[in-house]
Short mmCIF file of C-alpha atoms in Angstrom, two decimals:
data_model
loop_
_atom_site.label_atom_id
_atom_site.label_comp_id
_atom_site.label_asym_id
_atom_site.label_seq_id
_atom_site.Cartn_x
_atom_site.Cartn_y
_atom_site.Cartn_z
CA ALA A 1 -12.61 0.90 5.16
CA GLU A 2 -12.97 -2.36 3.30
CA ARG A 3 -12.90 -5.93 4.62
CA TRP A 4 -9.69 -7.82 3.82
CA ASN A 5 -11.50 -10.68 2.04
CA ALA A 6 -13.42 -8.27 -0.23
CA TYR A 7 -10.23 -6.43 -1.13
CA ALA A 8 -8.24 -9.64 -1.71
CA ARG A 9 -10.92 -10.99 -4.07
CA ARG A 10 -10.58 -8.02 -6.42
CA LEU A 11 -6.78 -8.12 -6.70
CA PRO A 12 -5.35 -8.81 -10.17
CA ALA A 13 -3.50 -12.07 -10.68
CA PRO A 14 -0.59 -12.11 -10.49
CA ALA A 15 0.11 -9.23 -8.15
CA SER A 16 3.09 -8.47 -5.95
CA LEU A 17 1.82 -8.42 -2.36
CA ASN A 18 4.55 -7.04 -0.11
CA VAL A 19 3.63 -7.71 3.50
CA PHE A 20 5.05 -5.49 6.21
CA GLU A 21 4.75 -5.59 9.96
CA VAL A 22 4.06 -2.50 12.03
CA ARG A 23 6.52 -3.12 14.84
CA GLY A 24 5.31 -2.73 18.38
CA ARG A 25 1.66 -2.98 17.35
CA GLN A 26 1.39 -6.60 16.14
CA LEU A 27 -0.31 -5.39 12.95
CA LYS A 28 0.38 -6.11 9.30
CA GLY A 29 -0.15 -4.14 6.14
CA VAL A 30 0.64 -4.72 2.50
CA VAL A 31 1.85 -2.76 -0.51
CA VAL A 32 0.31 -4.19 -3.68
CA LEU A 33 1.74 -3.69 -7.17
CA ASP A 34 0.22 -5.24 -10.28
CA ALA A 35 2.41 -7.26 -12.63
CA GLU A 36 2.45 -4.63 -15.40
CA PHE A 37 3.83 -2.00 -13.04
CA VAL A 38 6.53 -4.41 -11.83
CA PHE A 39 7.49 -5.21 -15.44
CA ALA A 40 7.71 -1.50 -16.30
CA LEU A 41 9.98 -0.88 -13.27
CA VAL A 42 12.37 -3.62 -14.40
CA ASP A 43 12.30 -2.42 -18.01
CA ILE A 44 13.22 1.12 -16.95
CA PHE A 45 15.90 -0.14 -14.55
CA PHE A 46 17.65 -1.89 -17.44
CA GLY A 47 17.49 1.17 -19.69
CA GLY A 48 14.29 0.38 -21.55
CA PRO A 49 11.49 2.85 -22.17
CA GLY A 50 9.14 1.17 -19.68
CA LYS A 51 6.57 0.53 -22.37
CA ALA A 52 7.03 -3.21 -22.81
CA THR A 53 4.23 -5.48 -21.63
CA ARG A 54 4.58 -8.52 -19.44
CA PRO A 55 3.81 -11.88 -21.08
CA VAL A 56 0.51 -13.25 -19.75
CA SER A 57 2.08 -16.70 -19.31
CA LEU A 58 4.35 -15.46 -16.50
CA VAL A 59 2.70 -16.26 -13.18
CA GLU A 60 5.66 -15.93 -10.80
CA PHE A 61 7.97 -12.95 -10.50
CA THR A 62 11.64 -13.36 -11.38
CA PRO A 63 14.32 -12.80 -8.73
CA MET A 64 15.22 -9.48 -10.41
CA GLU A 65 11.59 -8.33 -10.37
CA THR A 66 11.29 -9.30 -6.72
CA ARG A 67 14.52 -7.46 -5.83
CA LEU A 68 13.46 -4.24 -7.54
CA VAL A 69 9.97 -4.41 -6.04
CA ARG A 70 11.43 -4.79 -2.54
CA LYS A 71 13.65 -1.76 -3.15
CA PHE A 72 10.64 0.25 -4.38
CA VAL A 73 8.45 -0.88 -1.46
CA GLY A 74 11.23 -0.03 0.99
CA THR A 75 11.13 3.53 -0.34
CA VAL A 76 7.34 3.61 -0.07
CA LEU A 77 7.53 2.46 3.56
CA ALA A 78 10.16 5.12 4.36
CA ASP A 79 7.84 7.75 2.87
CA LEU A 80 4.90 6.31 4.81
CA ARG A 81 6.90 6.52 8.04
CA GLU A 82 7.68 10.18 7.31
CA ALA A 83 4.04 10.97 6.45
CA TRP A 84 2.83 9.47 9.75
CA LYS A 85 5.36 11.33 11.92
CA PRO A 86 2.92 14.10 12.93
CA PHE A 87 0.52 11.45 14.27
CA MET A 88 2.65 8.58 15.60
CA ASP A 89 5.91 6.77 15.11
CA LEU A 90 5.31 4.09 12.51
CA ASP A 91 8.07 1.49 12.37
CA CYS A 92 7.44 -0.82 9.40
CA GLN A 93 9.52 -3.91 8.66
CA LEU A 94 9.17 -5.43 5.19
CA GLY A 95 8.49 -9.15 5.34
CA ALA A 96 7.45 -11.72 2.76
CA THR A 97 6.43 -11.07 -0.83
CA GLU A 98 3.56 -13.18 -2.14
CA VAL A 99 1.54 -13.47 -5.35
CA ASN A 100 -1.51 -15.03 -3.73
CA PRO A 101 -3.54 -13.07 -1.15
CA VAL A 102 -4.33 -16.31 0.72
CA PHE A 103 -0.65 -16.72 1.58
CA ALA A 104 -0.12 -13.05 2.43
CA ALA A 105 -1.90 -13.57 5.80
CA VAL A 106 -2.28 -9.85 6.38
CA ALA A 107 -5.55 -9.93 8.29
CA ALA A 108 -8.57 -12.03 9.19
CA ALA A 109 -11.12 -12.19 6.38
CA SER A 110 -13.57 -9.83 8.07
CA GLU A 111 -11.02 -7.36 9.43
CA PRO A 112 -11.47 -3.81 8.11
CA MET A 113 -8.54 -2.41 6.15
CA THR A 114 -7.86 1.07 4.82
CA VAL A 115 -6.86 0.99 1.16
CA GLN A 116 -4.96 3.98 -0.23
CA THR A 117 -4.39 3.88 -3.99
CA VAL A 118 -1.47 5.92 -5.28
CA ASP A 119 -1.58 6.84 -8.97
CA LEU A 120 1.58 7.67 -10.89
CA GLY A 121 2.78 8.03 -14.44
CA VAL A 122 5.80 6.06 -15.60
CA ALA A 123 7.15 6.32 -19.14
CA GLY A 124 3.92 7.86 -20.41
CA ARG A 125 1.77 5.12 -18.88
CA GLU A 126 -0.52 5.34 -15.89
CA PHE A 127 0.02 2.90 -13.04
CA SER A 128 -1.16 2.64 -9.47
CA PHE A 129 -0.28 0.73 -6.36
CA ASP A 130 -2.13 0.21 -3.10
CA VAL A 131 -0.97 0.74 0.46
CA VAL A 132 -3.26 -1.32 2.68
CA LEU A 133 -3.27 -0.61 6.41
CA PRO A 134 -5.30 -2.26 9.16
CA GLY A 135 -8.30 -0.21 10.24
CA SER A 136 -7.21 -0.61 13.85
CA LEU A 137 -4.07 1.41 13.03
CA VAL A 138 -5.87 4.21 11.20
CA GLU A 139 -8.93 4.66 13.41
CA PRO A 140 -7.11 5.96 16.53
CA ILE A 141 -5.49 8.82 14.61
CA ARG A 142 -8.80 10.03 13.28
CA PHE A 143 -9.17 12.20 16.37
CA LEU A 144 -5.49 13.20 16.42
CA ARG A 145 -5.80 14.38 12.82
CA ASP A 146 -8.77 16.60 13.62
CA ALA A 147 -7.56 17.85 17.01
CA GLY A 148 -8.44 21.51 17.31
CA ALA A 149 -10.72 21.39 14.27
CA ASN A 150 -14.39 22.22 14.41
CA ARG A 151 -16.10 19.11 15.87
CA ARG A 152 -19.55 19.78 14.41
CA ASP A 153 -18.77 17.77 11.28
CA ASN A 154 -18.01 14.13 12.15
CA ASP A 155 -18.55 12.84 8.60
CA PRO A 156 -16.17 9.86 8.12
CA GLY A 157 -15.92 10.55 4.38
CA ARG A 158 -14.60 14.02 5.10
CA TRP A 159 -11.80 12.96 7.46
CA GLU A 160 -10.82 10.10 5.11
CA ALA A 161 -10.55 12.58 2.22
CA ARG A 162 -8.44 14.94 4.35
CA LEU A 163 -6.19 12.09 5.54
CA LYS A 164 -5.80 10.91 1.94
CA ALA A 165 -4.79 14.41 0.84
CA ASP A 166 -2.26 14.68 3.69
CA VAL A 167 -0.71 11.29 2.90
CA GLN A 168 -0.53 12.16 -0.82
CA ASP A 169 1.36 15.36 0.09
#
């Protein structure tokens, strides 16, 4: 787990912060894509090779970039919902898209968040995006995940690694 303010400080600028609400739990999470990944998605969508680079002078995302990102994030949230099914029903509703973490208002500065980085290759390039969930959502399933397992090893690093592997699957 990492505090929201520490995570937000290390985000690249600009970044596409896609805030979602976990319905019924009054919690928020965010899917974060860096600008280069967004630019590659748009380039591929329009038939390009996905190898172009985004001009540094662009600070805001275009309406087309925002639209494609929301479509991509919607798919990520659907996959997240499916991955969480064995543990709990996770109903996520995509909300605002921001470029500045201050305006994303995902969590209080000191609130612990669980950051899951997903690496993928697109058009011969390596990209990653983050799925950031509130610690208060993840912590209760720690014991559900290990139900029936040998309880002698309560190492948090171990269960986080196992959860990460399950979510990646």
